[in-house]
mmCIF file with all atom_site columns, C-alpha atoms in Angstrom:
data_model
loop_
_atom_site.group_PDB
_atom_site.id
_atom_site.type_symbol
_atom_site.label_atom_id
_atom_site.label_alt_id
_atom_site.label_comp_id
_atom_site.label_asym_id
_atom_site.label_entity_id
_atom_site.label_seq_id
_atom_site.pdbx_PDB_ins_code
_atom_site.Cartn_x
_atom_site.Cartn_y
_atom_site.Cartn_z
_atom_site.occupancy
_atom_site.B_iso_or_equiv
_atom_site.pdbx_formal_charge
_atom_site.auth_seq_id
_atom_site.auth_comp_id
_atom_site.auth_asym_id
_atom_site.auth_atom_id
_atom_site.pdbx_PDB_model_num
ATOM 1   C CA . UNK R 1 1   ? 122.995 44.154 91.814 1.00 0.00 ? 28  UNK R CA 1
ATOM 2   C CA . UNK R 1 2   ? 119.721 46.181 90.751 1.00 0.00 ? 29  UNK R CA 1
ATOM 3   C CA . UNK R 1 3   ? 119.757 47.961 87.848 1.00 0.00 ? 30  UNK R CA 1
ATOM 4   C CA . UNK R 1 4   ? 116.991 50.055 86.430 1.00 0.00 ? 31  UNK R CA 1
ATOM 5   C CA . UNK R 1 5   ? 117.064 50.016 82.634 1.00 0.00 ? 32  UNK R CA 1
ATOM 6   C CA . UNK R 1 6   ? 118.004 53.408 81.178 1.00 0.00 ? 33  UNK R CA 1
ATOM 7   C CA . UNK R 1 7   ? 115.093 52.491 78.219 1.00 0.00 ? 34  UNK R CA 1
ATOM 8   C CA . UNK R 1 8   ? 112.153 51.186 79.961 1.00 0.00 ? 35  UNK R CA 1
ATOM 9   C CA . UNK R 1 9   ? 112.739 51.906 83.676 1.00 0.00 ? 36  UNK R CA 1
ATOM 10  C CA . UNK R 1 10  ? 111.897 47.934 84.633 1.00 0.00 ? 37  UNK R CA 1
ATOM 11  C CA . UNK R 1 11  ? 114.539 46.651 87.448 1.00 0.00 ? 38  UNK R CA 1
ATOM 12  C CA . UNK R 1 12  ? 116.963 44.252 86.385 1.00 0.00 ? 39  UNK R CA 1
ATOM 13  C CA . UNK R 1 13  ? 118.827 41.856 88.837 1.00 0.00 ? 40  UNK R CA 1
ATOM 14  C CA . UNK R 1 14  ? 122.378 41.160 87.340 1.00 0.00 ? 41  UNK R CA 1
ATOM 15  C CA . UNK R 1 15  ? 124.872 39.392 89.280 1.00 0.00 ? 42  UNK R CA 1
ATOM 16  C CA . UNK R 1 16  ? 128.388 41.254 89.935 1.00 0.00 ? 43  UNK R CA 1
ATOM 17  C CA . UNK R 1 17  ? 130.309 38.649 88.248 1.00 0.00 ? 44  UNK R CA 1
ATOM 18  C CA . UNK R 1 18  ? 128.476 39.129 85.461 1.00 0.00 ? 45  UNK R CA 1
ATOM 19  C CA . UNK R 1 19  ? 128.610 42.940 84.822 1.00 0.00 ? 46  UNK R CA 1
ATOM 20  C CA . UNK R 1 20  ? 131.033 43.181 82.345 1.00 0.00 ? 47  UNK R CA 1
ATOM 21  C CA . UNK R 1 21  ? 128.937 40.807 80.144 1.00 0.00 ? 48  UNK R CA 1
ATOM 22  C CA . UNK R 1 22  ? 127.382 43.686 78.498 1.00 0.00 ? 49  UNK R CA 1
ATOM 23  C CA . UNK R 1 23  ? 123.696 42.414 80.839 1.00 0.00 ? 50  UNK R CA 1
ATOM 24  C CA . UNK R 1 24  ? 120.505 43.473 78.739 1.00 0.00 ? 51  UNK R CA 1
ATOM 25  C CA . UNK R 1 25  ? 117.224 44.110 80.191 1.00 0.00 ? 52  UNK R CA 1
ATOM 26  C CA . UNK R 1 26  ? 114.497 40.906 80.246 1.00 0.00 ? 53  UNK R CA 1
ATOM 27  C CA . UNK R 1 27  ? 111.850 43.168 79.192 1.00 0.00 ? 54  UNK R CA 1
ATOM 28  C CA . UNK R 1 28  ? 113.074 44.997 76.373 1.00 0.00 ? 55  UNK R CA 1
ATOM 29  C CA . UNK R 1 29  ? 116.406 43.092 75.402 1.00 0.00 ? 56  UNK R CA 1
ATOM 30  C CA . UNK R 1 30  ? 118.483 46.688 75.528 1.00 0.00 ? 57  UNK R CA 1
ATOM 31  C CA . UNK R 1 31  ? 122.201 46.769 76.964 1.00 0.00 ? 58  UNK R CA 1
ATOM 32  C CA . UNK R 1 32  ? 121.890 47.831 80.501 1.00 0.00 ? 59  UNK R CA 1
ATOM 33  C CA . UNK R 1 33  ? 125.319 49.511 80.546 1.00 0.00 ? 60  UNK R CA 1
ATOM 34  C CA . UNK R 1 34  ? 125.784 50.105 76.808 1.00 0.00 ? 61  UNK R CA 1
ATOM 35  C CA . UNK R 1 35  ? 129.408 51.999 77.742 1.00 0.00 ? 62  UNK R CA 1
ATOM 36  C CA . UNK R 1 36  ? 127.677 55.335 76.365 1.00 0.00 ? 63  UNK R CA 1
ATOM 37  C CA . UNK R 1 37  ? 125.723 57.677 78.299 1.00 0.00 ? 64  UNK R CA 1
ATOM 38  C CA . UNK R 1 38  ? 122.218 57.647 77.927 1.00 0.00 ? 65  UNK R CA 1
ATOM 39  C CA . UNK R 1 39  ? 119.936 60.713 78.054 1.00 0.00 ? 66  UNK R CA 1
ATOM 40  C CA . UNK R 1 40  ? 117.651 61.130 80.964 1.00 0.00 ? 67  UNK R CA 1
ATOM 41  C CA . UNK R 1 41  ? 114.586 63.558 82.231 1.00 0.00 ? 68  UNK R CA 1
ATOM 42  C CA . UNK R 1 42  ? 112.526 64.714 84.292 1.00 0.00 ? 69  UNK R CA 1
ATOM 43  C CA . UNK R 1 43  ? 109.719 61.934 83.871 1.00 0.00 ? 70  UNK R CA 1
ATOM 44  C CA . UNK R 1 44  ? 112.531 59.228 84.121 1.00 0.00 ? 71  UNK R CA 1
ATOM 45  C CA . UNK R 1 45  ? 114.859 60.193 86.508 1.00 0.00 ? 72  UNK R CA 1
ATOM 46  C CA . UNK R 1 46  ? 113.994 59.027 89.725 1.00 0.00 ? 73  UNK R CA 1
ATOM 47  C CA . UNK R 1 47  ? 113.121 55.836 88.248 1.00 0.00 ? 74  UNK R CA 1
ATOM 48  C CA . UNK R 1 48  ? 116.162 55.196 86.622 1.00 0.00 ? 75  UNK R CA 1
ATOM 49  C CA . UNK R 1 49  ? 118.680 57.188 89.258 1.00 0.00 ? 76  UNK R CA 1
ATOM 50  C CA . UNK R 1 50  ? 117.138 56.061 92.683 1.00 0.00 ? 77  UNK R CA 1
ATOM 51  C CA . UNK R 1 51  ? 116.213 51.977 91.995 1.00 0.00 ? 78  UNK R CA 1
ATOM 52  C CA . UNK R 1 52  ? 120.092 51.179 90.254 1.00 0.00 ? 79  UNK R CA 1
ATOM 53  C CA . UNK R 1 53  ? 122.518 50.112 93.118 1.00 0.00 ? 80  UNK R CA 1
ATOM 54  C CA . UNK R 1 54  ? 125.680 50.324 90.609 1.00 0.00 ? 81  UNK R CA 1
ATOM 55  C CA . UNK R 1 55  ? 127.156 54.325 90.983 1.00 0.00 ? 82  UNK R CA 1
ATOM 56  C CA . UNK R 1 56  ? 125.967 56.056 88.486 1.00 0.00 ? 83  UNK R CA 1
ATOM 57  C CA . UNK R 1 57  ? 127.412 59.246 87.068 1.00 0.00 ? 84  UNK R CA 1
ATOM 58  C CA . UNK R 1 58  ? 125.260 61.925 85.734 1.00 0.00 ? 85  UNK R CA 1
ATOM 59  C CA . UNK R 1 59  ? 126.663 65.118 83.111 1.00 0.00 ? 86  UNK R CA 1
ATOM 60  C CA . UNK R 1 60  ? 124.053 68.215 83.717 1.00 0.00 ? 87  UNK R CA 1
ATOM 61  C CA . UNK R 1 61  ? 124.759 70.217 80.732 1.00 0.00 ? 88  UNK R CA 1
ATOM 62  C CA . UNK R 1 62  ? 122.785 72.175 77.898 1.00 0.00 ? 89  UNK R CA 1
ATOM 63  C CA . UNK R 1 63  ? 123.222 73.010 74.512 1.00 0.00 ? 90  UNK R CA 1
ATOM 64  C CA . UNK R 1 64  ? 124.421 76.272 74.123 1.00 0.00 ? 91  UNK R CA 1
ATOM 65  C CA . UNK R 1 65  ? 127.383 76.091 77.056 1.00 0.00 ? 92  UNK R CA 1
ATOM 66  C CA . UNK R 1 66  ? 130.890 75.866 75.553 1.00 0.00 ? 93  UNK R CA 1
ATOM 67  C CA . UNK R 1 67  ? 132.391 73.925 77.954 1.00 0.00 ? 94  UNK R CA 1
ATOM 68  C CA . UNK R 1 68  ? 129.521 71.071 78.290 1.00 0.00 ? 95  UNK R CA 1
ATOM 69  C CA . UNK R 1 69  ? 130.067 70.744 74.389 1.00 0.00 ? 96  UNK R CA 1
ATOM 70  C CA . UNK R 1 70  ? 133.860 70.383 74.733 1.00 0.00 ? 97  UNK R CA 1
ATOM 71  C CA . UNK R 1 71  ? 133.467 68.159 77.511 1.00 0.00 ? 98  UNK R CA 1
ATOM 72  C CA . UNK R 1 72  ? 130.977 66.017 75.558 1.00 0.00 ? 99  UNK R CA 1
ATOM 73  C CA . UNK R 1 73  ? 133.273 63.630 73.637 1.00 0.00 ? 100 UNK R CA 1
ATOM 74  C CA . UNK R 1 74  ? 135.236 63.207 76.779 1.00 0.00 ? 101 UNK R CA 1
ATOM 75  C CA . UNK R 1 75  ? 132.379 62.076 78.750 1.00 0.00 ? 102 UNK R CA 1
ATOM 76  C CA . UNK R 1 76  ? 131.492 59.407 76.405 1.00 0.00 ? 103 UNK R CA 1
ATOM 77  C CA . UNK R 1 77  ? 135.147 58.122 76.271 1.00 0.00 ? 104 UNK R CA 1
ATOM 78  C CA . UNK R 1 78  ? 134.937 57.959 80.506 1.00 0.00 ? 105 UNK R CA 1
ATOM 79  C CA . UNK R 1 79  ? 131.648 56.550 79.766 1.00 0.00 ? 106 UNK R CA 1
ATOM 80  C CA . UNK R 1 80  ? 133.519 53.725 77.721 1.00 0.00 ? 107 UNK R CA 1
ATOM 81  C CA . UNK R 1 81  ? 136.426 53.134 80.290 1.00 0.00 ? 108 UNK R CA 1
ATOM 82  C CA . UNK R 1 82  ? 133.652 53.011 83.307 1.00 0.00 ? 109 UNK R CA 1
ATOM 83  C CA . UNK R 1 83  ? 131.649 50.643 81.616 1.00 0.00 ? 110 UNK R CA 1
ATOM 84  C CA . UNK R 1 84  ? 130.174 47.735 83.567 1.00 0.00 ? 111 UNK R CA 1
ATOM 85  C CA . UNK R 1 85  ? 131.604 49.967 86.836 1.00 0.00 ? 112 UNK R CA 1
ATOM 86  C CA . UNK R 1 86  ? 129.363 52.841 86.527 1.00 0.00 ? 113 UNK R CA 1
ATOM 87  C CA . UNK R 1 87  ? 126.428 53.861 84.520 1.00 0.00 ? 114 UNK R CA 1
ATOM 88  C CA . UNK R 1 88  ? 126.375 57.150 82.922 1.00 0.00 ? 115 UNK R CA 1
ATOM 89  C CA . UNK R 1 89  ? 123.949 59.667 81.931 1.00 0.00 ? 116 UNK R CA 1
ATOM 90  C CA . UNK R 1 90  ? 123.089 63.226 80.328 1.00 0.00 ? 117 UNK R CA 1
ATOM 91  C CA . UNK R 1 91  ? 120.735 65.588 81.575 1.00 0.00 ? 118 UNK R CA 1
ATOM 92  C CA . UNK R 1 92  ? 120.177 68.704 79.469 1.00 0.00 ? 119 UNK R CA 1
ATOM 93  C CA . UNK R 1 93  ? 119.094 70.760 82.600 1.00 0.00 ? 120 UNK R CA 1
ATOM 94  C CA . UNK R 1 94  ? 117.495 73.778 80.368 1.00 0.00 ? 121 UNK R CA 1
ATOM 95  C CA . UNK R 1 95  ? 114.866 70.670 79.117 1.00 0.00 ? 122 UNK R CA 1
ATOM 96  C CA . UNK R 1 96  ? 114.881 68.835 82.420 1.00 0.00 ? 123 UNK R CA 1
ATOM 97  C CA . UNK R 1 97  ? 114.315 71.625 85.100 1.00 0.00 ? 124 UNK R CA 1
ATOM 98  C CA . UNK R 1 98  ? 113.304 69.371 87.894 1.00 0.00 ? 125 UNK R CA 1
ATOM 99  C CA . UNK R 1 99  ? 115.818 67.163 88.072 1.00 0.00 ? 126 UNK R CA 1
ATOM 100 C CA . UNK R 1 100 ? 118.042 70.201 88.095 1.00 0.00 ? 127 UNK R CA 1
ATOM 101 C CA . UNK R 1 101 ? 116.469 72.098 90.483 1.00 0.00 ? 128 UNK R CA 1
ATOM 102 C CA . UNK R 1 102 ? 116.269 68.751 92.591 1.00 0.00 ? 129 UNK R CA 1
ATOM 103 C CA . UNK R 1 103 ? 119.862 68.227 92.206 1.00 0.00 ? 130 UNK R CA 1
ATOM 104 C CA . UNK R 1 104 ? 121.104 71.975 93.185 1.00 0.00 ? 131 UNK R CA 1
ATOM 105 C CA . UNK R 1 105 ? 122.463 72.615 89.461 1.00 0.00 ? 132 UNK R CA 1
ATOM 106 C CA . UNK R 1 106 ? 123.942 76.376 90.363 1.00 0.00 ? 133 UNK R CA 1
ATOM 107 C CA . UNK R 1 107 ? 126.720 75.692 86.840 1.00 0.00 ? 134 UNK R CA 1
ATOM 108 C CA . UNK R 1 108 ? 127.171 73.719 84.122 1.00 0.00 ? 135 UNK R CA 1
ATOM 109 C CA . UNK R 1 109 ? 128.785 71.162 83.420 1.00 0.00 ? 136 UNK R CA 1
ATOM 110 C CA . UNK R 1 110 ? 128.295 69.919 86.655 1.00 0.00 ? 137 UNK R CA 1
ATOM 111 C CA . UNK R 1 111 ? 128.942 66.174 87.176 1.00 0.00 ? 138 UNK R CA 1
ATOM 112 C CA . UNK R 1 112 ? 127.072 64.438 89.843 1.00 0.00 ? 139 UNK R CA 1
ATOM 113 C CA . UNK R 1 113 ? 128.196 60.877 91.258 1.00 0.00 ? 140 UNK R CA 1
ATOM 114 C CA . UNK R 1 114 ? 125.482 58.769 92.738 1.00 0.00 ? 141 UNK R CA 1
ATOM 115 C CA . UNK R 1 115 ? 124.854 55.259 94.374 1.00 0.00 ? 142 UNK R CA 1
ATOM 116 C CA . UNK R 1 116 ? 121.049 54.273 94.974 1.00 0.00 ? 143 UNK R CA 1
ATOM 117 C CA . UNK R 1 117 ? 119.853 57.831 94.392 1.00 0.00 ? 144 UNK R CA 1
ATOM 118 C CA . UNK R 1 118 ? 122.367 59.037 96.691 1.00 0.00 ? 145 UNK R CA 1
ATOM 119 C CA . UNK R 1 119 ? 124.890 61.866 96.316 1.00 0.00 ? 146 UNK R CA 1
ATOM 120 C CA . UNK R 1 120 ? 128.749 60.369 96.581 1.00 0.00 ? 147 UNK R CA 1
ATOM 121 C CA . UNK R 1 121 ? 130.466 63.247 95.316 1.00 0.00 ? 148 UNK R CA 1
ATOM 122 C CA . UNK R 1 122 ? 129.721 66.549 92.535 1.00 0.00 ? 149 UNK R CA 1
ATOM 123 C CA . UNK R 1 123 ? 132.672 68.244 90.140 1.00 0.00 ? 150 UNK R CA 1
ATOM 124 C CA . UNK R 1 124 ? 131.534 71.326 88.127 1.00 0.00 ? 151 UNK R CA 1
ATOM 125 C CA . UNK R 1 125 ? 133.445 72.311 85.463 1.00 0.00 ? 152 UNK R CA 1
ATOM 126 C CA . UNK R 1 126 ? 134.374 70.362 82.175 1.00 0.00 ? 153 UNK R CA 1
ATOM 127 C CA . UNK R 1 127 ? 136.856 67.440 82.411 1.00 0.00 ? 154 UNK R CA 1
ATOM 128 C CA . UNK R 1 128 ? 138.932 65.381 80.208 1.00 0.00 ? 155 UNK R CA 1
ATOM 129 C CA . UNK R 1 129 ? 138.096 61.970 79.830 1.00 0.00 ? 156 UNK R CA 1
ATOM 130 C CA . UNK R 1 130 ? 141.456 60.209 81.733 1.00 0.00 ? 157 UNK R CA 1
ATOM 131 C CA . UNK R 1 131 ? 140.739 63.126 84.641 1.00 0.00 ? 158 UNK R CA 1
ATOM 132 C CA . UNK R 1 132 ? 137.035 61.805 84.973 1.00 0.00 ? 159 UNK R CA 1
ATOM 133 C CA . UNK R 1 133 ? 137.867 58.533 85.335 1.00 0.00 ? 160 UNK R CA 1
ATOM 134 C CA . UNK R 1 134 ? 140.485 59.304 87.493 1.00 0.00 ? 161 UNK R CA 1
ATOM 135 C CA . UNK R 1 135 ? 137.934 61.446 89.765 1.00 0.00 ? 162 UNK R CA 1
ATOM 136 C CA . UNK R 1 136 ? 135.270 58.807 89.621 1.00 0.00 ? 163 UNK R CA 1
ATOM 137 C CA . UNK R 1 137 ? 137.882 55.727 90.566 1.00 0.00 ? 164 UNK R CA 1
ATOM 138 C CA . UNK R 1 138 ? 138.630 57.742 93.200 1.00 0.00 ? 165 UNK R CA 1
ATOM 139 C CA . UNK R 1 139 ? 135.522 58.657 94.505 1.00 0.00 ? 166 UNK R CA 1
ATOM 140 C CA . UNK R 1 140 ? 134.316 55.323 94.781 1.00 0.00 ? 167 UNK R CA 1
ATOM 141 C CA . UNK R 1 141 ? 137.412 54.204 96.432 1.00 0.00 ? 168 UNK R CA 1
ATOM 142 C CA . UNK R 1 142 ? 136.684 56.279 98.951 1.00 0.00 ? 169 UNK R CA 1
ATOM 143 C CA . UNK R 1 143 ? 132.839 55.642 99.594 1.00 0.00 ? 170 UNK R CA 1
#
């Protein structure tokens, strides 16, 4: 399995066995799949997103929406429960326009599912965290 890490952008070969290990990254020795979302951009996106074969779930939100801040501690608790399964991530699509625009962000919070830069499945609206997981196990059951 490749895995592009979320700090540096190198790729990372970890073996699927060993992906609940908590795997860190040879170059710069952080967790790969730290079981918290990470925050991505516009510069990074791509790189990250489209070289990591695990699925990879990504929370377009911004500051000032009600719902993405409600749904914030909930992501990170999926994030938790997914960990080693999926990688997660935050884009703040009022700072990161591109990968919004990219993406077709029309709301927010709008949760995009991905496997090697590929769209699996989208959900806008908040969730709670047992309801993500739910969604996402599902998803990837059926891909």
């Amino acid at each position: 399995m490749h895995i592009a890490c979320p700090h540096c952008h190198s790729l990372n070969r970890v073996p699927d066995e060993r992906l609940g290990e908590q795997p860190r990254c040879g170059r710069c020795k952080q967790p790969l799949l730290p079981g918290a979302p990470a925050e991505l951009g516009d510069a990074d996106f791509e790189s990250v997103v489209g070289r990591t074969e695990l699925p990879v779930l990504i929370d377009f939100w911004a500051p000032w929406c009600g719902p993405c801040r409600m749904m914030a501690p909930h992501f990170e608790q999926a994030a938790q429960a997914l960990q080693g399964r999926v990688q997660c991530f935050k884009v703040n699509s009022d700072d990161n326009p591109k990968a919004a625009v990219r993406n077709r962000i029309r709301s927010i919070p709008t949760l995009v599912l991905m496997r090697g830069g590929q769209e699996i499945a989208r959900h806008s609206g908040a969730m709670s965290a047992r309801d993500l997981v739910r969604w996402v196990e599902a998803q990837l059951g059926a891909a």
